[in-house]
Amino acid sequence: MSALQIPDRLPNGAVIAMLAVMTAVAAVLRLYDLNSELWYDEIKTVLESVRPPLSVTLTDFPSNNDHPFFSLLSHLSVTVFGEQPWTVRLPSALFAIATVPMLYLFGKDAVGRVEALLAAALLTVSYHHIWFAQSARGYTMLLFFTLLTSWLLLKAIRSPDRKTYAWYAVAAALGCYTHLTMVYVVASHALIVGVRLLAGMKGKFELRPFLTPMFGFSLFAVLTLALYLPLFTGVEAYFAEKQGSTATKVATTGWAVLAALNGISEGFGGVTGVVLALALLAIGGLSYLRRSPTLLAFYILPAPIVVLSAVLLQHPVRPRFFFVLAGFVLLVLVRGALVA
C-alpha cells in the first residue's frame, strides 16, 4: 500500500509533544460548556436509556435513537457523578478527545507522521467533531472505533495473525454495540480483505490465506451477537416497525446529500470553503487512487454500502451515518493540500 512520501525529519520527542498539545487543546474545546442544556434527542436518551436501572439499560432497545454502549457508559457516569448534562455527555467527550491521537496512529501507519499530524490538527479544531463531542450520543465513539478497527486491520493485512484479528473483532464488536451502522464499516473491511486475497492468487484459489481473516470476522460476529442477545427482541421489533416507514420517504439519499452539504458549509465557512474543500478532496482522492487504492477503499467504501443497504432495506439515510468517515476525510483533505 504505497503512498505519497512526505520528507519526515521530525524528532520523536517533537512529535509526542505536538500530539500531546493537540490532545490537550481538543480536551479544552470539547469539555468547554459541556454542561449546557440537553436537547430533544439527548433528553430522550436520558429518559429511555440512562436514567432507568442498569438491568433496563442492558436489556431494553427503545428505538434506534438508543446507542447501547454509550447508554451503558453514560449510566455509569451518572451513577458515579450524579445526573447533570456534563455527566450524561462525558463518554462522548472522552472518546472524542481520544480520537485525536487515534487518528494520528492510523495516519502514521497508513501515510506517515507528517500527514497524520496535520490531519490530527484539523480534527482538534473541527467544528463538526466538537459538536458531536458535546452531544449525548455515540457518534464520536463510532468514529473512534472506525479508526481503531481500520488501524488494526492495516496491521493484520501487512502481517496476518490471529492475535491482531482477535483485537480487531473486539473493537469492531464494541463499535457495533455502540450503533449497528458500524456493520457497514466491518462489511467494507471484509470486502477489502477478500478482494486483496483473491487478487494476489492470480486465478489459483487457495483456502488457507482466508482462514485467519475468517477467524477474525467470525469472532466479531459471535461477540456482536452476544452483546445484542439481551436486546434482540427490542431490536427485532424496532426494525419490523420501521420497515417502509414515513421516515424512509423523507430521509432519502438526495435529502441526506443536501443536508450533508449544508452541514459542511457551516463547518468550512460557507460556499467558498465548501468548493475549496471539495476541490482538495478530489485532488487527494486522485492521489490515493494512483498510489494507494487499498487505503482509498478504506476511506470511501463504507459510504456506498450505507446507501445501498438503506435502499434495499427501505431505511432512511441520514448525514450523521457518514460521520464515522470524518478522520478519513481529513486525511484526504491533507493529501489534496500537499499535492496541490
mmCIF file with all atom_site columns, C-alpha atoms in Angstrom, residues 97-280:
data_model
loop_
_atom_site.group_PDB
_atom_site.id
_atom_site.type_symbol
_atom_site.label_atom_id
_atom_site.label_alt_id
_atom_site.label_comp_id
_atom_site.label_asym_id
_atom_site.label_entity_id
_atom_site.label_seq_id
_atom_site.pdbx_PDB_ins_code
_atom_site.Cartn_x
_atom_site.Cartn_y
_atom_site.Cartn_z
_atom_site.occupancy
_atom_site.B_iso_or_equiv
_atom_site.pdbx_formal_charge
_atom_site.auth_seq_id
_atom_site.auth_comp_id
_atom_site.auth_asym_id
_atom_site.auth_atom_id
_atom_site.pdbx_PDB_model_num
ATOM 1   C CA . ILE A 1 97  ? -10.637 13.552  22.837  1.00 0.00 ? 97  ILE A CA 1
ATOM 2   C CA . ALA A 1 98  ? -9.118  10.075  22.427  1.00 0.00 ? 98  ALA A CA 1
ATOM 3   C CA . THR A 1 99  ? -9.910  10.161  18.698  1.00 0.00 ? 99  THR A CA 1
ATOM 4   C CA . VAL A 1 100 ? -7.250  12.827  18.067  1.00 0.00 ? 100 VAL A CA 1
ATOM 5   C CA . PRO A 1 101 ? -4.293  10.531  18.962  1.00 0.00 ? 101 PRO A CA 1
ATOM 6   C CA . MET A 1 102 ? -6.180  7.594   17.398  1.00 0.00 ? 102 MET A CA 1
ATOM 7   C CA . LEU A 1 103 ? -6.346  9.408   14.061  1.00 0.00 ? 103 LEU A CA 1
ATOM 8   C CA . TYR A 1 104 ? -2.615  10.065  14.334  1.00 0.00 ? 104 TYR A CA 1
ATOM 9   C CA . LEU A 1 105 ? -1.876  6.375   14.999  1.00 0.00 ? 105 LEU A CA 1
ATOM 10  C CA . PHE A 1 106 ? -3.890  5.258   11.986  1.00 0.00 ? 106 PHE A CA 1
ATOM 11  C CA . GLY A 1 107 ? -2.498  8.002   9.755   1.00 0.00 ? 107 GLY A CA 1
ATOM 12  C CA . LYS A 1 108 ? 1.091   7.323   10.833  1.00 0.00 ? 108 LYS A CA 1
ATOM 13  C CA . ASP A 1 109 ? 0.855   3.674   9.787   1.00 0.00 ? 109 ASP A CA 1
ATOM 14  C CA . ALA A 1 110 ? -1.123  4.498   6.654   1.00 0.00 ? 110 ALA A CA 1
ATOM 15  C CA . VAL A 1 111 ? 0.663   7.517   5.179   1.00 0.00 ? 111 VAL A CA 1
ATOM 16  C CA . GLY A 1 112 ? 3.376   8.693   7.572   1.00 0.00 ? 112 GLY A CA 1
ATOM 17  C CA . ARG A 1 113 ? 3.780   11.059  10.505  1.00 0.00 ? 113 ARG A CA 1
ATOM 18  C CA . VAL A 1 114 ? 3.540   14.399  8.662   1.00 0.00 ? 114 VAL A CA 1
ATOM 19  C CA . GLU A 1 115 ? 0.134   13.807  7.106   1.00 0.00 ? 115 GLU A CA 1
ATOM 20  C CA . ALA A 1 116 ? -1.070  12.119  10.291  1.00 0.00 ? 116 ALA A CA 1
ATOM 21  C CA . LEU A 1 117 ? -0.122  15.140  12.427  1.00 0.00 ? 117 LEU A CA 1
ATOM 22  C CA . LEU A 1 118 ? -1.760  17.581  10.018  1.00 0.00 ? 118 LEU A CA 1
ATOM 23  C CA . ALA A 1 119 ? -4.985  15.549  9.955   1.00 0.00 ? 119 ALA A CA 1
ATOM 24  C CA . ALA A 1 120 ? -4.988  15.288  13.761  1.00 0.00 ? 120 ALA A CA 1
ATOM 25  C CA . ALA A 1 121 ? -4.512  19.073  13.971  1.00 0.00 ? 121 ALA A CA 1
ATOM 26  C CA . LEU A 1 122 ? -7.546  19.615  11.744  1.00 0.00 ? 122 LEU A CA 1
ATOM 27  C CA . LEU A 1 123 ? -9.609  17.205  13.835  1.00 0.00 ? 123 LEU A CA 1
ATOM 28  C CA . THR A 1 124 ? -8.568  19.061  17.001  1.00 0.00 ? 124 THR A CA 1
ATOM 29  C CA . VAL A 1 125 ? -10.348 22.233  15.849  1.00 0.00 ? 125 VAL A CA 1
ATOM 30  C CA . SER A 1 126 ? -13.070 20.567  13.752  1.00 0.00 ? 126 SER A CA 1
ATOM 31  C CA . TYR A 1 127 ? -16.432 22.274  14.196  1.00 0.00 ? 127 TYR A CA 1
ATOM 32  C CA . HIS A 1 128 ? -18.355 19.073  13.485  1.00 0.00 ? 128 HIS A CA 1
ATOM 33  C CA . HIS A 1 129 ? -16.267 16.929  15.811  1.00 0.00 ? 129 HIS A CA 1
ATOM 34  C CA . ILE A 1 130 ? -16.662 19.389  18.684  1.00 0.00 ? 130 ILE A CA 1
ATOM 35  C CA . TRP A 1 131 ? -20.421 19.468  18.087  1.00 0.00 ? 131 TRP A CA 1
ATOM 36  C CA . PHE A 1 132 ? -20.766 15.681  18.194  1.00 0.00 ? 132 PHE A CA 1
ATOM 37  C CA . ALA A 1 133 ? -18.436 15.509  21.214  1.00 0.00 ? 133 ALA A CA 1
ATOM 38  C CA . GLN A 1 134 ? -20.931 17.629  23.148  1.00 0.00 ? 134 GLN A CA 1
ATOM 39  C CA . SER A 1 135 ? -23.925 15.502  22.184  1.00 0.00 ? 135 SER A CA 1
ATOM 40  C CA . ALA A 1 136 ? -25.172 12.673  24.394  1.00 0.00 ? 136 ALA A CA 1
ATOM 41  C CA . ARG A 1 137 ? -24.974 10.138  21.589  1.00 0.00 ? 137 ARG A CA 1
ATOM 42  C CA . GLY A 1 138 ? -22.443 7.547   20.484  1.00 0.00 ? 138 GLY A CA 1
ATOM 43  C CA . TYR A 1 139 ? -21.217 9.064   17.224  1.00 0.00 ? 139 TYR A CA 1
ATOM 44  C CA . THR A 1 140 ? -17.764 10.089  18.476  1.00 0.00 ? 140 THR A CA 1
ATOM 45  C CA . MET A 1 141 ? -17.410 6.554   19.827  1.00 0.00 ? 141 MET A CA 1
ATOM 46  C CA . LEU A 1 142 ? -18.273 5.199   16.374  1.00 0.00 ? 142 LEU A CA 1
ATOM 47  C CA . LEU A 1 143 ? -15.598 7.401   14.805  1.00 0.00 ? 143 LEU A CA 1
ATOM 48  C CA . PHE A 1 144 ? -13.046 6.203   17.366  1.00 0.00 ? 144 PHE A CA 1
ATOM 49  C CA . PHE A 1 145 ? -13.861 2.531   16.761  1.00 0.00 ? 145 PHE A CA 1
ATOM 50  C CA . THR A 1 146 ? -13.811 3.049   12.981  1.00 0.00 ? 146 THR A CA 1
ATOM 51  C CA . LEU A 1 147 ? -10.261 4.393   13.190  1.00 0.00 ? 147 LEU A CA 1
ATOM 52  C CA . LEU A 1 148 ? -9.191  1.757   15.724  1.00 0.00 ? 148 LEU A CA 1
ATOM 53  C CA . THR A 1 149 ? -10.522 -1.159  13.655  1.00 0.00 ? 149 THR A CA 1
ATOM 54  C CA . SER A 1 150 ? -9.015  0.304   10.479  1.00 0.00 ? 150 SER A CA 1
ATOM 55  C CA . TRP A 1 151 ? -5.644  0.641   12.218  1.00 0.00 ? 151 TRP A CA 1
ATOM 56  C CA . LEU A 1 152 ? -5.791  -2.956  13.451  1.00 0.00 ? 152 LEU A CA 1
ATOM 57  C CA . LEU A 1 153 ? -6.865  -4.230  10.047  1.00 0.00 ? 153 LEU A CA 1
ATOM 58  C CA . LEU A 1 154 ? -3.957  -2.418  8.376   1.00 0.00 ? 154 LEU A CA 1
ATOM 59  C CA . LYS A 1 155 ? -1.629  -4.277  10.737  1.00 0.00 ? 155 LYS A CA 1
ATOM 60  C CA . ALA A 1 156 ? -3.429  -7.570  10.055  1.00 0.00 ? 156 ALA A CA 1
ATOM 61  C CA . ILE A 1 157 ? -3.197  -7.126  6.283   1.00 0.00 ? 157 ILE A CA 1
ATOM 62  C CA . ARG A 1 158 ? 0.524   -6.431  6.450   1.00 0.00 ? 158 ARG A CA 1
ATOM 63  C CA . SER A 1 159 ? 1.243   -9.182  8.972   1.00 0.00 ? 159 SER A CA 1
ATOM 64  C CA . PRO A 1 160 ? -1.710  -11.600 9.329   1.00 0.00 ? 160 PRO A CA 1
ATOM 65  C CA . ASP A 1 161 ? -2.007  -13.248 12.727  1.00 0.00 ? 161 ASP A CA 1
ATOM 66  C CA . ARG A 1 162 ? -4.893  -14.350 14.934  1.00 0.00 ? 162 ARG A CA 1
ATOM 67  C CA . LYS A 1 163 ? -3.990  -12.078 17.840  1.00 0.00 ? 163 LYS A CA 1
ATOM 68  C CA . THR A 1 164 ? -4.366  -8.918  15.740  1.00 0.00 ? 164 THR A CA 1
ATOM 69  C CA . TYR A 1 165 ? -7.612  -10.193 14.225  1.00 0.00 ? 165 TYR A CA 1
ATOM 70  C CA . ALA A 1 166 ? -8.893  -11.025 17.732  1.00 0.00 ? 166 ALA A CA 1
ATOM 71  C CA . TRP A 1 167 ? -8.280  -7.442  18.869  1.00 0.00 ? 167 TRP A CA 1
ATOM 72  C CA . TYR A 1 168 ? -9.954  -6.272  15.672  1.00 0.00 ? 168 TYR A CA 1
ATOM 73  C CA . ALA A 1 169 ? -13.001 -8.401  16.468  1.00 0.00 ? 169 ALA A CA 1
ATOM 74  C CA . VAL A 1 170 ? -13.285 -6.944  19.989  1.00 0.00 ? 170 VAL A CA 1
ATOM 75  C CA . ALA A 1 171 ? -13.012 -3.342  18.752  1.00 0.00 ? 171 ALA A CA 1
ATOM 76  C CA . ALA A 1 172 ? -15.485 -3.930  15.919  1.00 0.00 ? 172 ALA A CA 1
ATOM 77  C CA . ALA A 1 173 ? -17.990 -5.605  18.262  1.00 0.00 ? 173 ALA A CA 1
ATOM 78  C CA . LEU A 1 174 ? -17.818 -2.665  20.679  1.00 0.00 ? 174 LEU A CA 1
ATOM 79  C CA . GLY A 1 175 ? -18.367 -0.354  17.708  1.00 0.00 ? 175 GLY A CA 1
ATOM 80  C CA . CYS A 1 176 ? -21.459 -2.314  16.701  1.00 0.00 ? 176 CYS A CA 1
ATOM 81  C CA . TYR A 1 177 ? -22.632 -2.305  20.322  1.00 0.00 ? 177 TYR A CA 1
ATOM 82  C CA . THR A 1 178 ? -22.406 1.480   20.119  1.00 0.00 ? 178 THR A CA 1
ATOM 83  C CA . HIS A 1 179 ? -24.555 1.554   16.966  1.00 0.00 ? 179 HIS A CA 1
ATOM 84  C CA . LEU A 1 180 ? -25.453 -1.039  14.356  1.00 0.00 ? 180 LEU A CA 1
ATOM 85  C CA . THR A 1 181 ? -24.255 1.180   11.489  1.00 0.00 ? 181 THR A CA 1
ATOM 86  C CA . MET A 1 182 ? -20.740 0.017   12.409  1.00 0.00 ? 182 MET A CA 1
ATOM 87  C CA . VAL A 1 183 ? -21.682 -3.145  10.494  1.00 0.00 ? 183 VAL A CA 1
ATOM 88  C CA . TYR A 1 184 ? -21.186 -1.160  7.278   1.00 0.00 ? 184 TYR A CA 1
ATOM 89  C CA . VAL A 1 185 ? -17.568 -0.404  8.202   1.00 0.00 ? 185 VAL A CA 1
ATOM 90  C CA . VAL A 1 186 ? -16.880 -4.060  9.031   1.00 0.00 ? 186 VAL A CA 1
ATOM 91  C CA . ALA A 1 187 ? -18.538 -5.166  5.779   1.00 0.00 ? 187 ALA A CA 1
ATOM 92  C CA . SER A 1 188 ? -16.247 -2.826  3.821   1.00 0.00 ? 188 SER A CA 1
ATOM 93  C CA . HIS A 1 189 ? -13.232 -4.236  5.682   1.00 0.00 ? 189 HIS A CA 1
ATOM 94  C CA . ALA A 1 190 ? -14.226 -7.807  4.877   1.00 0.00 ? 190 ALA A CA 1
ATOM 95  C CA . LEU A 1 191 ? -14.666 -6.873  1.217   1.00 0.00 ? 191 LEU A CA 1
ATOM 96  C CA . ILE A 1 192 ? -11.235 -5.201  1.097   1.00 0.00 ? 192 ILE A CA 1
ATOM 97  C CA . VAL A 1 193 ? -9.522  -8.228  2.645   1.00 0.00 ? 193 VAL A CA 1
ATOM 98  C CA . GLY A 1 194 ? -11.333 -10.648 0.341   1.00 0.00 ? 194 GLY A CA 1
ATOM 99  C CA . VAL A 1 195 ? -10.555 -8.726  -2.846  1.00 0.00 ? 195 VAL A CA 1
ATOM 100 C CA . ARG A 1 196 ? -6.876  -8.318  -1.897  1.00 0.00 ? 196 ARG A CA 1
ATOM 101 C CA . LEU A 1 197 ? -6.507  -12.047 -1.211  1.00 0.00 ? 197 LEU A CA 1
ATOM 102 C CA . LEU A 1 198 ? -8.243  -13.049 -4.450  1.00 0.00 ? 198 LEU A CA 1
ATOM 103 C CA . ALA A 1 199 ? -6.184  -10.567 -6.469  1.00 0.00 ? 199 ALA A CA 1
ATOM 104 C CA . GLY A 1 200 ? -2.972  -11.974 -5.011  1.00 0.00 ? 200 GLY A CA 1
ATOM 105 C CA . MET A 1 201 ? -3.867  -15.536 -6.040  1.00 0.00 ? 201 MET A CA 1
ATOM 106 C CA . LYS A 1 202 ? -3.892  -14.697 -9.762  1.00 0.00 ? 202 LYS A CA 1
ATOM 107 C CA . GLY A 1 203 ? -6.576  -17.201 -10.642 1.00 0.00 ? 203 GLY A CA 1
ATOM 108 C CA . LYS A 1 204 ? -5.319  -20.052 -8.414  1.00 0.00 ? 204 LYS A CA 1
ATOM 109 C CA . PHE A 1 205 ? -7.718  -20.164 -5.465  1.00 0.00 ? 205 PHE A CA 1
ATOM 110 C CA . GLU A 1 206 ? -6.418  -21.311 -2.070  1.00 0.00 ? 206 GLU A CA 1
ATOM 111 C CA . LEU A 1 207 ? -8.461  -21.508 1.114   1.00 0.00 ? 207 LEU A CA 1
ATOM 112 C CA . ARG A 1 208 ? -5.547  -21.238 3.546   1.00 0.00 ? 208 ARG A CA 1
ATOM 113 C CA . PRO A 1 209 ? -4.951  -17.436 3.295   1.00 0.00 ? 209 PRO A CA 1
ATOM 114 C CA . PHE A 1 210 ? -8.625  -16.857 4.139   1.00 0.00 ? 210 PHE A CA 1
ATOM 115 C CA . LEU A 1 211 ? -8.572  -18.820 7.406   1.00 0.00 ? 211 LEU A CA 1
ATOM 116 C CA . THR A 1 212 ? -7.040  -16.148 9.653   1.00 0.00 ? 212 THR A CA 1
ATOM 117 C CA . PRO A 1 213 ? -9.294  -13.308 8.399   1.00 0.00 ? 213 PRO A CA 1
ATOM 118 C CA . MET A 1 214 ? -12.305 -15.650 8.657   1.00 0.00 ? 214 MET A CA 1
ATOM 119 C CA . PHE A 1 215 ? -11.383 -16.269 12.284  1.00 0.00 ? 215 PHE A CA 1
ATOM 120 C CA . GLY A 1 216 ? -11.382 -12.519 12.978  1.00 0.00 ? 216 GLY A CA 1
ATOM 121 C CA . PHE A 1 217 ? -14.655 -11.711 11.228  1.00 0.00 ? 217 PHE A CA 1
ATOM 122 C CA . SER A 1 218 ? -16.364 -14.798 12.685  1.00 0.00 ? 218 SER A CA 1
ATOM 123 C CA . LEU A 1 219 ? -15.237 -13.809 16.191  1.00 0.00 ? 219 LEU A CA 1
ATOM 124 C CA . PHE A 1 220 ? -16.615 -10.316 15.548  1.00 0.00 ? 220 PHE A CA 1
ATOM 125 C CA . ALA A 1 221 ? -19.997 -11.802 14.601  1.00 0.00 ? 221 ALA A CA 1
ATOM 126 C CA . VAL A 1 222 ? -20.088 -14.009 17.707  1.00 0.00 ? 222 VAL A CA 1
ATOM 127 C CA . LEU A 1 223 ? -19.157 -11.146 20.047  1.00 0.00 ? 223 LEU A CA 1
ATOM 128 C CA . THR A 1 224 ? -21.681 -8.767  18.462  1.00 0.00 ? 224 THR A CA 1
ATOM 129 C CA . LEU A 1 225 ? -24.481 -11.329 18.718  1.00 0.00 ? 225 LEU A CA 1
ATOM 130 C CA . ALA A 1 226 ? -23.565 -11.957 22.364  1.00 0.00 ? 226 ALA A CA 1
ATOM 131 C CA . LEU A 1 227 ? -23.712 -8.232  23.150  1.00 0.00 ? 227 LEU A CA 1
ATOM 132 C CA . TYR A 1 228 ? -27.068 -7.792  21.411  1.00 0.00 ? 228 TYR A CA 1
ATOM 133 C CA . LEU A 1 229 ? -28.649 -11.012 22.671  1.00 0.00 ? 229 LEU A CA 1
ATOM 134 C CA . PRO A 1 230 ? -30.307 -9.287  25.681  1.00 0.00 ? 230 PRO A CA 1
ATOM 135 C CA . LEU A 1 231 ? -31.596 -6.600  23.277  1.00 0.00 ? 231 LEU A CA 1
ATOM 136 C CA . PHE A 1 232 ? -32.668 -8.930  20.479  1.00 0.00 ? 232 PHE A CA 1
ATOM 137 C CA . THR A 1 233 ? -36.435 -8.722  20.988  1.00 0.00 ? 233 THR A CA 1
ATOM 138 C CA . GLY A 1 234 ? -36.381 -4.925  21.046  1.00 0.00 ? 234 GLY A CA 1
ATOM 139 C CA . VAL A 1 235 ? -34.108 -4.661  18.004  1.00 0.00 ? 235 VAL A CA 1
ATOM 140 C CA . GLU A 1 236 ? -36.293 -7.058  16.008  1.00 0.00 ? 236 GLU A CA 1
ATOM 141 C CA . ALA A 1 237 ? -39.471 -5.195  16.945  1.00 0.00 ? 237 ALA A CA 1
ATOM 142 C CA . TYR A 1 238 ? -37.974 -1.809  16.097  1.00 0.00 ? 238 TYR A CA 1
ATOM 143 C CA . PHE A 1 239 ? -36.782 -2.742  12.613  1.00 0.00 ? 239 PHE A CA 1
ATOM 144 C CA . ALA A 1 240 ? -40.022 -4.554  11.828  1.00 0.00 ? 240 ALA A CA 1
ATOM 145 C CA . GLU A 1 241 ? -41.920 -1.388  12.720  1.00 0.00 ? 241 GLU A CA 1
ATOM 146 C CA . LYS A 1 242 ? -39.564 0.904   10.734  1.00 0.00 ? 242 LYS A CA 1
ATOM 147 C CA . GLN A 1 243 ? -39.761 -1.149  7.518   1.00 0.00 ? 243 GLN A CA 1
ATOM 148 C CA . GLY A 1 244 ? -41.194 1.152   4.847   1.00 0.00 ? 244 GLY A CA 1
ATOM 149 C CA . SER A 1 245 ? -41.985 3.894   7.373   1.00 0.00 ? 245 SER A CA 1
ATOM 150 C CA . THR A 1 246 ? -42.622 7.562   6.572   1.00 0.00 ? 246 THR A CA 1
ATOM 151 C CA . ALA A 1 247 ? -39.057 8.434   7.633   1.00 0.00 ? 247 ALA A CA 1
ATOM 152 C CA . THR A 1 248 ? -37.762 6.430   4.667   1.00 0.00 ? 248 THR A CA 1
ATOM 153 C CA . LYS A 1 249 ? -39.697 8.649   2.272   1.00 0.00 ? 249 LYS A CA 1
ATOM 154 C CA . VAL A 1 250 ? -38.398 11.828  3.923   1.00 0.00 ? 250 VAL A CA 1
ATOM 155 C CA . ALA A 1 251 ? -34.770 10.918  4.712   1.00 0.00 ? 251 ALA A CA 1
ATOM 156 C CA . THR A 1 252 ? -33.867 9.894   1.168   1.00 0.00 ? 252 THR A CA 1
ATOM 157 C CA . THR A 1 253 ? -30.354 9.715   -0.252  1.00 0.00 ? 253 THR A CA 1
ATOM 158 C CA . GLY A 1 254 ? -30.853 13.023  -2.063  1.00 0.00 ? 254 GLY A CA 1
ATOM 159 C CA . TRP A 1 255 ? -32.040 14.707  1.121   1.00 0.00 ? 255 TRP A CA 1
ATOM 160 C CA . ALA A 1 256 ? -29.035 13.283  3.005   1.00 0.00 ? 256 ALA A CA 1
ATOM 161 C CA . VAL A 1 257 ? -26.604 14.687  0.404   1.00 0.00 ? 257 VAL A CA 1
ATOM 162 C CA . LEU A 1 258 ? -28.166 18.163  0.582   1.00 0.00 ? 258 LEU A CA 1
ATOM 163 C CA . ALA A 1 259 ? -28.224 18.078  4.384   1.00 0.00 ? 259 ALA A CA 1
ATOM 164 C CA . ALA A 1 260 ? -24.588 16.961  4.458   1.00 0.00 ? 260 ALA A CA 1
ATOM 165 C CA . LEU A 1 261 ? -23.540 19.786  2.115   1.00 0.00 ? 261 LEU A CA 1
ATOM 166 C CA . ASN A 1 262 ? -25.367 22.261  4.327   1.00 0.00 ? 262 ASN A CA 1
ATOM 167 C CA . GLY A 1 263 ? -23.520 20.883  7.367   1.00 0.00 ? 263 GLY A CA 1
ATOM 168 C CA . ILE A 1 264 ? -20.186 21.072  5.528   1.00 0.00 ? 264 ILE A CA 1
ATOM 169 C CA . SER A 1 265 ? -20.963 24.694  4.632   1.00 0.00 ? 265 SER A CA 1
ATOM 170 C CA . GLU A 1 266 ? -21.362 25.516  8.314   1.00 0.00 ? 266 GLU A CA 1
ATOM 171 C CA . GLY A 1 267 ? -18.078 23.856  9.201   1.00 0.00 ? 267 GLY A CA 1
ATOM 172 C CA . PHE A 1 268 ? -15.994 25.256  6.313   1.00 0.00 ? 268 PHE A CA 1
ATOM 173 C CA . GLY A 1 269 ? -17.082 28.897  6.294   1.00 0.00 ? 269 GLY A CA 1
ATOM 174 C CA . GLY A 1 270 ? -19.731 28.994  3.585   1.00 0.00 ? 270 GLY A CA 1
ATOM 175 C CA . VAL A 1 271 ? -19.906 28.116  -0.109  1.00 0.00 ? 271 VAL A CA 1
ATOM 176 C CA . THR A 1 272 ? -16.342 29.201  -0.905  1.00 0.00 ? 272 THR A CA 1
ATOM 177 C CA . GLY A 1 273 ? -14.983 26.957  1.826   1.00 0.00 ? 273 GLY A CA 1
ATOM 178 C CA . VAL A 1 274 ? -17.083 24.041  0.581   1.00 0.00 ? 274 VAL A CA 1
ATOM 179 C CA . VAL A 1 275 ? -15.858 24.456  -3.010  1.00 0.00 ? 275 VAL A CA 1
ATOM 180 C CA . LEU A 1 276 ? -12.234 24.643  -1.871  1.00 0.00 ? 276 LEU A CA 1
ATOM 181 C CA . ALA A 1 277 ? -12.652 21.605  0.406   1.00 0.00 ? 277 ALA A CA 1
ATOM 182 C CA . LEU A 1 278 ? -14.308 19.565  -2.353  1.00 0.00 ? 278 LEU A CA 1
ATOM 183 C CA . ALA A 1 279 ? -11.526 20.514  -4.790  1.00 0.00 ? 279 ALA A CA 1
ATOM 184 C CA . LEU A 1 280 ? -8.837  19.423  -2.335  1.00 0.00 ? 280 LEU A CA 1
#
